[in-house]
XYZ file of N, CA and C in Angstrom:
771
model
N -7.861 17.705 -2.735
C -6.507 17.301 -3.107
C -6.399 15.766 -2.175
N -5.545 15.194 -2.790
C -4.996 13.817 -2.421
C -4.009 14.256 -1.652
N -4.307 13.260 -0.126
C -3.515 13.395 1.146
C -2.667 12.619 1.357
N -3.228 11.248 1.408
C -2.609 9.977 1.747
C -3.077 8.632 1.039
N -2.184 7.855 0.711
C -2.316 6.801 -0.241
C -2.320 5.518 1.229
N -3.447 4.575 1.219
C -3.742 3.563 2.303
C -3.098 2.067 1.803
N -2.378 1.598 1.848
C -1.476 0.427 1.360
C -1.977 -0.710 2.607
N -2.919 -1.667 1.695
C -3.192 -2.895 2.185
C -2.939 -4.159 1.526
N -1.618 -4.866 2.479
C -0.839 -6.133 1.514
C -2.550 -7.406 2.236
N -2.539 -8.069 1.294
C -3.783 -8.928 1.747
C -3.213 -10.574 1.332
N -3.673 -11.477 2.255
C -4.057 -12.619 1.732
C -5.004 -13.833 2.580
N -5.857 -13.736 1.651
C -7.158 -14.615 2.315
C -7.844 -14.135 3.253
N -8.384 -12.645 2.840
C -8.865 -11.747 3.833
C -9.895 -11.138 2.773
N -11.065 -12.096 2.166
C -12.120 -11.850 1.567
C -13.370 -11.338 2.626
N -13.413 -11.879 3.508
C -14.288 -11.723 4.729
C -14.029 -10.213 5.420
N -12.708 -10.173 5.300
C -12.281 -8.852 6.004
C -12.396 -7.362 5.674
N -11.651 -7.755 4.219
C -11.927 -6.561 3.541
C -12.853 -5.837 2.968
N -13.948 -6.429 3.000
C -15.503 -5.633 2.901
C -15.501 -4.670 4.182
N -15.411 -5.062 4.835
C -15.590 -4.710 6.683
C -14.607 -3.347 6.488
N -13.178 -3.733 6.193
C -12.290 -2.645 6.564
C -12.790 -1.409 5.192
N -12.947 -1.715 4.296
C -13.531 -0.532 3.099
C -14.514 0.034 3.659
N -15.579 -0.712 4.270
C -16.533 0.457 4.642
C -15.883 1.416 6.009
N -15.475 0.799 6.843
C -14.610 1.653 7.935
C -14.017 2.648 7.599
N -12.991 2.684 6.155
C -12.316 3.621 5.651
C -13.178 4.749 5.036
N -14.114 4.043 4.277
C -15.395 5.247 3.827
C -15.624 6.522 4.881
N -15.632 5.618 5.928
C -16.521 6.591 7.207
C -15.288 7.369 7.388
N -14.030 7.660 7.420
C -12.845 8.249 7.880
C -13.234 9.719 7.113
N -13.063 10.774 8.054
C -12.795 12.209 7.999
C -12.142 12.492 6.770
N -11.173 11.958 6.293
C -10.483 12.324 5.414
C -10.314 11.504 4.037
N -11.329 10.331 4.022
C -11.971 9.875 2.875
C -12.138 10.545 1.679
N -12.553 11.818 1.693
C -12.310 12.643 0.172
C -10.884 13.015 -0.366
N -9.824 12.673 0.545
C -8.982 12.824 0.394
C -7.765 11.758 0.182
N -8.121 10.424 -0.014
C -7.469 9.277 0.444
C -7.642 8.379 -1.023
N -6.449 7.671 -1.276
C -6.699 6.634 -2.164
C -6.065 5.482 -1.027
N -7.002 4.087 -1.599
C -6.824 2.713 -0.790
C -5.862 1.915 -2.040
N -4.756 1.426 -1.889
C -4.541 0.359 -2.495
C -4.119 -0.870 -1.986
N -5.167 -1.845 -2.211
C -5.241 -3.647 -2.149
C -3.995 -3.955 -2.598
N -3.127 -4.975 -2.477
C -2.138 -5.138 -3.110
C -2.080 -6.645 -2.269
N -3.195 -7.915 -3.083
C -3.346 -9.557 -2.901
C -2.260 -10.385 -3.813
N -2.247 -10.958 -2.882
C -0.777 -12.238 -3.526
C -1.618 -13.118 -3.793
N -2.502 -13.084 -4.769
C -3.312 -13.958 -5.420
C -4.268 -15.060 -4.445
N -4.795 -14.464 -3.829
C -5.596 -15.311 -2.588
C -6.508 -16.258 -3.279
N -5.920 -17.519 -2.516
C -6.913 -18.278 -2.803
C -8.638 -18.255 -2.568
N -8.736 -17.380 -1.565
C -10.349 -16.963 -1.129
C -10.644 -15.665 -2.423
N -9.549 -15.409 -2.876
C -10.538 -14.408 -4.299
C -10.769 -12.940 -3.601
N -9.335 -12.942 -2.255
C -9.774 -11.304 -1.919
C -9.743 -10.462 -2.947
N -8.798 -10.462 -3.955
C -8.610 -9.452 -4.952
C -10.042 -9.688 -5.648
N -10.574 -10.294 -6.250
C -11.890 -10.522 -7.047
C -12.859 -9.495 -5.932
N -12.917 -9.667 -4.782
C -13.747 -9.193 -4.030
C -13.764 -8.045 -3.868
N -12.129 -7.262 -3.786
C -12.132 -5.569 -3.690
C -12.285 -5.237 -4.934
N -11.750 -5.866 -6.215
C -12.381 -5.103 -7.342
C -13.620 -4.643 -7.820
N -14.366 -5.922 -7.545
C -15.847 -5.273 -7.140
C -16.354 -4.336 -6.621
N -16.047 -4.136 -5.721
C -15.940 -2.990 -4.281
C -15.745 -1.969 -4.936
N -14.728 -2.199 -5.833
C -14.065 -0.699 -6.119
C -15.094 -0.094 -7.408
N -15.459 -1.559 -8.415
C -16.074 -0.665 -9.692
C -17.165 -0.151 -9.166
N -17.832 -0.599 -8.358
C -19.429 -0.659 -8.121
C -19.441 0.354 -6.555
N -18.628 0.450 -5.639
C -18.824 1.411 -4.608
C -18.084 2.540 -4.149
N -16.347 2.025 -4.445
C -15.272 3.077 -4.012
C -14.314 3.547 -5.068
N -14.522 4.722 -5.865
C -13.808 4.967 -6.633
C -11.974 5.352 -6.419
N -11.970 5.435 -4.885
C -10.753 5.854 -4.261
C -9.886 4.204 -4.501
N -10.480 3.068 -4.763
C -9.639 2.052 -4.652
C -9.015 1.280 -5.974
N -7.818 1.257 -5.590
C -7.081 0.349 -6.533
C -6.520 -1.182 -6.139
N -6.639 -1.801 -6.751
C -6.427 -3.237 -6.543
C -5.361 -3.840 -7.747
N -4.286 -4.474 -6.672
C -2.918 -5.154 -7.498
C -3.226 -6.451 -7.243
N -3.369 -7.391 -8.232
C -2.863 -9.092 -8.091
C -1.763 -9.520 -8.336
N -0.998 -10.021 -7.351
C 0.336 -10.292 -7.906
C 0.121 -12.043 -7.796
N 0.791 -12.196 -8.594
C 0.792 -13.966 -9.533
C 1.707 -14.342 -9.234
N 3.165 -13.604 -9.169
C 4.284 -14.240 -9.087
C 4.788 -13.710 -7.811
N 5.163 -12.662 -7.491
C 5.708 -12.040 -6.528
C 4.936 -12.457 -5.212
N 5.402 -12.595 -3.883
C 4.600 -12.844 -2.720
C 5.555 -12.431 -1.671
N 4.906 -12.167 -0.541
C 5.479 -11.520 0.828
C 4.964 -10.311 1.478
N 5.060 -9.914 2.370
C 4.180 -8.650 2.912
C 4.926 -7.535 2.738
N 6.421 -7.756 2.982
C 7.235 -6.440 2.389
C 7.144 -5.972 1.006
N 7.125 -6.619 0.277
C 7.333 -6.460 -1.817
C 5.912 -6.032 -1.673
N 4.705 -6.605 -0.957
C 3.220 -5.948 -1.456
C 3.406 -4.442 -0.975
N 3.862 -4.258 -0.208
C 3.996 -2.579 0.590
C 4.315 -2.073 -0.064
N 5.845 -2.246 -0.863
C 6.269 -1.662 -1.739
C 5.957 -1.705 -3.106
N 5.526 -2.656 -3.339
C 4.546 -2.367 -4.838
C 3.087 -1.680 -4.859
N 2.549 -1.654 -3.652
C 1.620 -0.386 -3.282
C 2.633 0.975 -3.255
N 3.564 1.391 -2.716
C 4.250 2.564 -2.878
C 4.458 2.705 -4.039
N 4.811 2.191 -4.916
C 5.350 2.196 -6.216
C 4.050 2.778 -6.956
N 2.844 2.554 -6.807
C 1.986 3.455 -7.844
C 1.002 4.319 -6.627
N 1.186 4.917 -5.549
C 0.458 5.265 -4.718
C 1.000 6.991 -5.216
N -0.109 8.109 -5.036
C 0.179 9.136 -5.812
C -0.085 10.267 -4.483
N 0.086 9.916 -3.522
C -0.088 11.131 -2.209
C 1.096 11.099 -1.730
N 1.256 12.061 -0.988
C 2.622 12.592 -0.568
C 2.956 11.880 0.830
N 1.423 11.091 1.521
C 1.719 10.448 2.573
C 1.208 9.260 2.633
N 1.762 8.107 3.020
C 1.815 6.934 2.510
C 1.341 6.264 4.055
N 0.456 5.551 4.068
C 0.056 4.706 5.061
C 0.021 3.011 5.058
N 0.621 2.127 6.047
C 0.801 0.699 5.671
C -0.091 0.157 7.013
N -1.135 -0.632 6.625
C -2.188 -1.130 7.811
C -2.391 -2.659 7.274
N -2.695 -3.803 7.872
C -3.454 -4.988 7.798
C -5.205 -4.821 7.395
N -5.063 -6.214 6.585
C -6.392 -6.171 6.476
C -7.627 -6.733 7.163
N -6.958 -7.403 8.762
C -7.545 -7.977 9.308
C -8.235 -7.688 10.954
N -8.265 -6.291 10.282
C -9.326 -5.633 11.347
C -8.573 -5.157 12.770
N -7.482 -5.960 12.836
C -7.019 -5.666 14.312
C -6.402 -4.128 14.526
N -5.691 -3.009 13.134
C -5.513 -2.147 13.372
C -6.724 -1.244 13.459
N -6.627 -0.134 14.149
C -7.655 0.729 14.639
C -7.424 1.974 13.362
N -8.123 2.056 12.514
C -8.233 3.045 11.399
C -8.722 4.156 11.547
N -9.298 4.487 12.921
C -9.575 5.710 13.345
C -8.331 6.670 13.849
N -7.165 6.170 14.187
C -5.953 7.145 14.354
C -5.301 7.166 12.988
N -5.564 7.070 11.611
C -5.187 7.432 10.504
C -5.208 8.868 10.169
N -6.129 9.822 10.677
C -6.228 10.991 10.121
C -4.926 11.565 11.502
N -4.833 11.059 12.760
C -3.755 11.329 13.443
C -2.140 11.402 13.060
N -2.076 9.902 12.185
C -1.310 9.909 11.121
C -0.718 10.946 10.565
N -1.728 11.414 9.784
C -1.379 12.737 9.039
C -1.022 13.800 9.143
N -1.946 14.014 10.418
C -1.304 15.207 11.504
C -0.093 15.466 11.584
N 0.012 14.346 12.123
C 1.665 14.071 12.554
C 2.800 14.182 11.393
N 2.091 13.918 10.251
C 3.078 13.906 9.080
C 3.315 15.883 8.581
N 2.047 15.743 8.587
C 1.946 17.371 8.147
C 2.539 18.243 9.476
N 2.483 17.705 10.387
C 3.616 18.706 11.334
C 4.935 18.716 11.393
N 5.441 17.749 10.095
C 7.241 17.655 10.667
C 7.601 15.940 10.645
N 7.038 15.191 11.123
C 7.357 14.019 11.273
C 7.523 12.710 10.014
N 8.650 12.459 9.989
C 9.165 11.660 8.682
C 8.421 10.105 9.066
N 8.599 9.830 10.047
C 7.438 8.314 10.020
C 6.538 8.329 11.306
N 5.215 8.018 11.502
C 4.675 7.886 12.361
C 3.938 6.695 12.843
N 4.422 5.951 13.999
C 3.884 4.584 14.251
C 3.011 4.418 15.165
N 2.229 3.229 14.239
C 0.885 2.949 15.141
C 1.291 2.229 16.549
N 1.229 2.530 17.434
C 2.064 1.678 18.547
C 0.993 0.919 19.637
N 1.359 0.069 19.736
C 0.367 -1.149 20.984
C 1.133 -0.720 22.359
N 2.321 0.050 22.320
C 2.930 0.046 23.829
C 3.193 1.423 23.993
N 2.581 2.444 23.547
C 3.023 3.367 24.185
C 1.894 4.386 24.460
N 1.877 5.324 25.015
C 0.653 6.077 25.895
C -0.824 5.939 24.976
N -1.793 5.214 25.363
C -2.982 4.800 24.625
C -2.994 3.624 23.976
N -1.396 2.869 24.463
C -1.849 1.664 23.338
C -2.033 0.498 24.368
N -2.821 -0.671 23.501
C -3.253 -2.021 24.393
C -3.199 -2.289 23.499
N -2.998 -4.156 23.915
C -3.640 -5.268 23.309
C -4.660 -6.227 23.759
N -5.683 -6.415 22.719
C -6.844 -7.219 23.448
C -6.661 -8.598 23.183
N -6.837 -9.389 24.036
C -7.099 -10.621 24.228
C -5.714 -11.665 23.993
N -4.392 -11.344 24.193
C -3.322 -12.156 23.919
C -2.816 -13.095 25.206
N -2.385 -14.210 24.744
C -1.869 -15.440 25.632
C -1.161 -14.817 26.390
N -0.509 -15.356 27.891
C 1.045 -14.962 28.169
C 1.833 -15.393 26.971
N 1.985 -16.701 26.324
C 2.918 -16.754 25.313
C 2.903 -15.958 24.309
N 1.765 -15.464 23.539
C 2.005 -14.495 22.571
C 2.812 -13.222 22.842
N 2.143 -12.450 24.396
C 2.701 -11.497 25.154
C 4.472 -11.629 25.155
N 4.966 -12.870 25.569
C 6.392 -13.057 25.747
C 6.628 -12.913 24.538
N 6.295 -13.569 23.251
C 6.977 -13.073 21.820
C 7.109 -12.336 21.552
N 6.463 -11.191 21.505
C 6.406 -9.728 21.464
C 7.349 -9.080 22.356
N 7.408 -9.239 23.678
C 8.304 -8.458 24.407
C 9.824 -8.686 24.075
N 9.936 -10.114 24.222
C 11.330 -10.755 23.478
C 11.580 -9.756 21.781
N 10.633 -9.998 21.196
C 11.198 -9.347 19.830
C 11.289 -7.953 19.901
N 10.508 -7.229 20.723
C 10.886 -6.020 20.486
C 12.245 -5.594 21.731
N 12.269 -6.309 22.424
C 13.835 -5.912 23.103
C 14.856 -6.342 22.179
N 14.736 -7.452 21.509
C 16.000 -7.750 20.095
C 15.843 -6.310 19.663
N 14.843 -5.770 19.042
C 14.461 -4.813 17.750
C 15.144 -3.241 18.587
N 15.182 -3.469 19.690
C 15.344 -2.158 20.010
C 16.927 -2.019 20.419
N 17.281 -3.481 20.646
C 18.868 -3.136 20.899
C 19.371 -3.005 19.452
N 18.651 -4.009 18.512
C 19.631 -3.901 17.406
C 19.373 -2.391 16.494
N 17.860 -1.678 16.658
C 18.169 -0.517 15.854
C 18.705 0.828 16.685
N 19.439 1.584 15.733
C 19.613 3.118 16.455
C 18.390 3.978 16.442
N 17.172 3.467 15.891
C 16.445 4.297 16.414
C 15.005 4.016 16.844
N 14.917 4.834 17.848
C 14.129 4.397 18.772
C 12.507 4.128 19.137
N 12.013 2.938 19.128
C 10.838 3.264 18.873
C 10.009 2.263 20.036
N 8.764 2.644 20.692
C 8.251 1.708 21.500
C 7.461 0.124 20.983
N 7.346 0.275 19.471
C 7.023 -1.021 18.586
C 7.391 -1.102 17.810
N 8.610 -1.574 17.326
C 9.135 -1.393 16.332
C 8.523 -2.370 15.417
N 7.844 -3.702 15.630
C 7.581 -5.043 14.960
C 5.898 -4.431 14.472
N 5.569 -3.110 14.735
C 4.080 -2.767 14.243
C 3.777 -2.766 12.966
N 3.105 -3.454 12.160
C 2.686 -3.760 10.986
C 1.867 -1.814 10.699
N 1.652 -1.067 11.538
C 0.510 0.276 11.469
C 1.382 1.435 11.399
N 1.624 1.713 10.761
C 2.612 3.021 10.527
C 2.240 3.603 9.021
N 2.660 5.203 9.300
C 2.961 5.840 8.026
C 4.300 6.432 7.774
N 4.466 6.849 6.432
C 5.788 7.683 6.002
C 5.324 8.695 5.139
N 6.406 9.440 5.145
C 6.346 10.591 3.823
C 6.793 10.193 2.472
N 6.312 10.556 1.792
C 6.925 10.130 -0.009
C 8.496 10.804 0.004
N 8.914 11.795 0.909
C 10.035 12.180 0.764
C 11.088 10.935 1.187
N 10.609 11.146 2.469
C 11.666 9.755 2.857
C 11.506 8.264 2.910
N 10.338 7.973 2.056
C 10.187 6.876 1.193
C 11.450 6.797 0.056
N 11.201 7.930 -0.881
C 11.947 7.870 -1.800
C 13.416 8.171 -1.228
N 13.821 8.345 -0.152
C 15.233 8.523 -0.106
C 16.071 6.932 0.167
N 15.381 6.132 0.810
C 15.540 5.138 1.474
C 15.118 4.027 0.493
N 14.248 3.945 -0.679
C 13.526 2.691 -1.370
C 14.627 1.981 -1.926
N 15.682 2.428 -2.410
C 16.685 1.421 -2.523
C 17.147 0.781 -1.736
N 17.212 0.858 -0.549
C 17.841 0.083 0.000
C 16.956 -0.996 0.951
N 15.793 -0.948 1.008
C 14.735 -1.507 1.520
C 14.937 -2.953 1.174
N 15.177 -3.802 1.615
C 14.991 -5.335 1.517
C 13.750 -5.690 1.062
N 13.397 -6.479 0.164
C 11.867 -6.600 -0.204
C 11.341 -7.733 0.652
N 12.383 -8.647 1.069
C 12.061 -9.709 1.642
C 11.839 -9.487 2.878
N 11.076 -10.449 3.864
C 10.375 -10.242 5.344
C 8.983 -9.931 5.516
N 9.202 -9.933 7.016
C 7.644 -9.608 7.459
C 7.392 -8.151 7.806
N 8.531 -7.682 8.512
C 8.039 -6.435 8.748
C 8.837 -5.219 8.334
N 8.235 -4.539 7.881
C 8.974 -3.651 7.010
C 9.351 -2.272 7.762
N 8.526 -2.093 8.674
C 9.094 -0.803 9.508
C 10.501 -0.854 10.018
N 10.680 -2.551 10.265
C 12.089 -2.120 10.769
C 12.894 -1.861 10.161
N 12.839 -2.113 8.305
C 14.058 -1.463 7.302
C 13.934 -0.220 7.431
N 12.849 0.442 7.175
C 12.610 2.269 7.436
C 13.350 2.846 8.654
N 13.021 2.057 9.848
C 13.694 2.699 11.145
C 15.043 2.451 10.917
N 15.579 1.347 10.600
C 17.085 1.384 10.859
C 18.039 1.890 9.245
N 17.007 2.436 8.338
C 17.855 2.865 7.136
C 17.229 4.180 7.306
N 16.633 4.744 8.514
C 16.153 6.396 8.554
C 16.788 7.135 9.425
N 18.283 7.556 8.975
C 19.034 8.030 10.043
C 18.791 9.447 10.291
N 18.438 10.059 11.667
C 18.428 11.162 11.781
C 17.036 11.796 11.327
N 16.097 10.973 11.498
C 14.631 11.704 10.906
C 13.477 11.690 12.238
N 12.632 12.286 12.129
C 11.568 12.267 13.202
C 10.880 11.349 13.215
N 10.639 10.938 13.980
C 9.825 9.298 14.229
C 9.019 9.430 15.466
N 7.544 9.827 15.158
C 6.779 9.958 16.243
C 5.528 9.035 16.330
N 4.957 8.342 17.518
C 3.861 7.479 17.715
C 2.536 7.949 17.841
N 1.835 7.042 17.700
C 0.323 7.009 18.039
C -0.125 6.023 18.959
N -0.814 6.129 19.896
C -0.958 4.762 20.733
C -2.195 4.464 20.167
N -2.635 3.090 20.165
C -4.012 2.233 19.682
C -4.158 0.958 20.248
N -5.378 0.688 20.775
C -5.486 -0.739 20.959
C -5.398 -1.520 19.790
N -4.443 -2.463 19.370
C -4.668 -3.691 18.809
C -5.920 -5.053 18.708
N -6.942 -4.386 18.111
C -8.135 -6.022 18.246
C -7.848 -6.945 17.882
N -8.497 -7.646 18.633
C -9.051 -9.378 18.146
C -9.140 -9.693 16.836
N -8.470 -10.544 16.090
C -8.923 -10.507 14.625
C -10.439 -11.565 14.954
N -11.031 -11.181 13.832
C -12.242 -11.409 13.319
C -12.739 -12.451 12.459
N -12.062 -12.684 11.826
C -11.974 -13.520 10.218
C -10.579 -14.250 10.058
N -10.815 -15.193 9.448
C -9.161 -15.652 9.080
C -8.492 -16.352 9.635
N -6.825 -16.241 9.358
C -6.196 -16.867 10.401
C -5.064 -16.365 10.969
N -4.297 -16.334 11.715
C -2.771 -15.378 11.832
C -1.659 -15.581 11.065
N -0.840 -14.638 10.416
C 0.034 -14.839 9.608
C 1.329 -15.517 10.610
N 0.965 -15.208 11.969
C 2.448 -15.678 12.264
C 2.893 -17.190 12.502
N 3.828 -17.660 12.329
C 4.448 -18.778 11.931
C 5.868 -19.152 12.292
N 6.713 -20.369 12.665
C 7.693 -20.546 12.944
C 8.781 -19.795 11.739
N 8.193 -19.702 10.599
C 9.324 -19.148 9.616
C 9.043 -18.036 9.703
N 8.081 -17.119 10.095
C 8.032 -15.727 10.225
C 8.856 -15.328 11.506
N 8.474 -15.918 12.232
C 9.773 -15.644 13.591
C 10.996 -15.945 12.818
N 11.733 -16.687 12.176
C 12.797 -17.014 11.766
C 13.124 -15.499 10.839
N 12.725 -15.787 9.721
C 12.420 -14.319 9.052
C 12.872 -12.629 9.948
N 12.140 -12.791 10.671
C 12.375 -11.651 11.736
C 13.847 -11.425 12.161
N 14.320 -12.823 12.700
C 15.446 -12.885 13.432
C 16.434 -12.851 12.297
N 16.439 -13.164 11.325
C 17.159 -12.818 10.526
C 17.121 -11.459 9.795
N 16.258 -10.635 9.412
C 15.924 -9.177 9.475
C 16.838 -8.306 10.246
N 16.731 -9.070 11.671
C 17.351 -8.021 12.749
C 19.030 -7.815 12.889
N 19.122 -9.345 12.291
C 20.833 -9.722 12.293
C 21.044 -8.710 11.173
N 20.427 -9.143 9.895
C 21.112 -8.242 8.681
C 21.349 -6.618 8.774
N 20.267 -6.067 9.736
C 20.015 -4.431 9.805
C 21.160 -4.149 10.828
N 21.526 -4.994 11.950
C 22.631 -4.952 12.760
C 23.873 -5.311 12.329
N 24.237 -6.669 13.198
C 25.565 -7.157 12.950
C 25.952 -7.397 11.589
N 24.980 -7.787 10.587
C 25.131 -7.994 9.377
C 25.736 -7.170 8.483
N 26.118 -5.844 9.047
C 26.359 -4.918 8.011
C 27.833 -5.412 7.958
N 28.667 -5.496 9.241
C 30.185 -6.090 9.840
C 30.256 -7.561 9.407
N 29.165 -8.548 9.072
C 29.741 -10.246 9.305
C 28.119 -10.746 8.724
N 28.257 -10.633 7.008
C 26.945 -11.132 6.468
C 26.778 -12.405 6.837
N 25.361 -12.484 6.433
C 24.842 -13.727 6.825
C 25.578 -14.814 5.702
N 26.083 -14.757 4.721
C 27.118 -15.828 3.671
C 28.182 -15.931 4.232
N 28.836 -14.989 5.221
C 29.958 -15.108 5.671
C 29.965 -16.382 7.057
N 28.772 -15.722 7.739
C 28.534 -16.956 8.584
C 28.184 -18.478 8.020
N 27.891 -18.594 7.118
C 27.544 -20.084 6.356
C 28.730 -20.504 5.968
N 29.451 -19.690 5.492
C 30.894 -20.316 5.564
C 31.463 -20.878 6.456
N 31.392 -20.147 7.455
C 32.286 -20.370 8.684
C 31.808 -21.384 9.415
N 30.283 -21.714 9.228
C 29.580 -22.654 9.548
C 30.068 -23.959 9.113
N 30.065 -24.020 7.784
C 30.606 -25.267 7.267
C 31.854 -25.368 7.479
N 32.799 -24.797 7.712
C 33.850 -24.665 7.715
C 34.288 -25.431 9.005
N 33.479 -24.884 10.424
C 33.612 -25.532 11.742
C 32.721 -27.006 11.989
N 31.824 -27.306 10.841
C 31.454 -28.377 10.826
C 32.532 -29.431 10.378
N 33.043 -29.048 8.787
C 34.076 -29.838 8.455
C 34.890 -29.854 9.345
N 35.628 -29.216 10.392
C 36.670 -29.239 11.279
C 36.369 -30.682 12.190
N 34.855 -30.336 12.823
C 34.847 -31.399 13.554
C 34.534 -32.374 13.302
N 34.108 -32.676 12.310
C 33.728 -34.436 11.765
C 35.127 -34.656 11.163
N 36.364 -34.081 11.037
C 37.401 -34.207 10.509
C 38.098 -34.762 12.013
N 37.842 -34.151 12.833
C 38.626 -34.605 13.911
C 38.092 -35.997 14.439
N 36.479 -35.904 14.668
C 35.743 -37.147 14.716
C 36.387 -38.219 14.239
N 36.662 -37.972 13.005
C 37.163 -39.403 12.120
C 38.810 -39.439 12.437
N 39.301 -38.672 13.118
C 41.052 -38.661 13.261
C 41.189 -39.748 14.785
N 40.315 -39.179 15.495
C 40.345 -39.432 16.816
C 39.438 -40.981 17.385
N 38.763 -41.435 15.773
C 37.769 -42.536 16.197
C 38.628 -43.853 15.972
């Protein structure tokens, strides 16, 4: 019986996807899983590599190649839309997430958890080879998320988590498909649900480049605002205020010059 659907959003991960699928195939739950690779039309043809593997080695593998839609959160939702198992797992393809804890995700969901977070900062969690600057950015981002969200988590920025289909069905119409950290959406909109954590060691990337950029950081801050203060003061309202204030300042400069 199918228990878990593992959704993997990808972009330029052709070297990593082969290794990751080999690791997933060795899991104890592999007879009860499906894996859904959602690729944003990678120039390195990650989607093509995955399709070949699905056709010749892994019958449990589905591949979605998205030509027009882009973005991590919308890719996750596209995977969820075709998932058939009662439990949904999200993980990256860059080999930084520890696939060995996925069976623990399933156990927690079977025991009644609504969301299970793979945490780098709870008991048993750790991070390999991060610079002081990267650790500081992560610390500040996590602190801001804890202030903004009513649902507590030691690692709200995690890209490695599981959710049951029932919880997803209750919240999917409210989820913003734009952004980089979709877990924030589920934590912010899933009131009164049971959230548990499983610690793991966040590994160093082996191939490819990190997706972290100034644009990603801006999207993250915008998402936090929209999920907290944005309920009372929408971003569009702030834009109008900014235009009004700047116009007032310019007019005063002209009047007094």
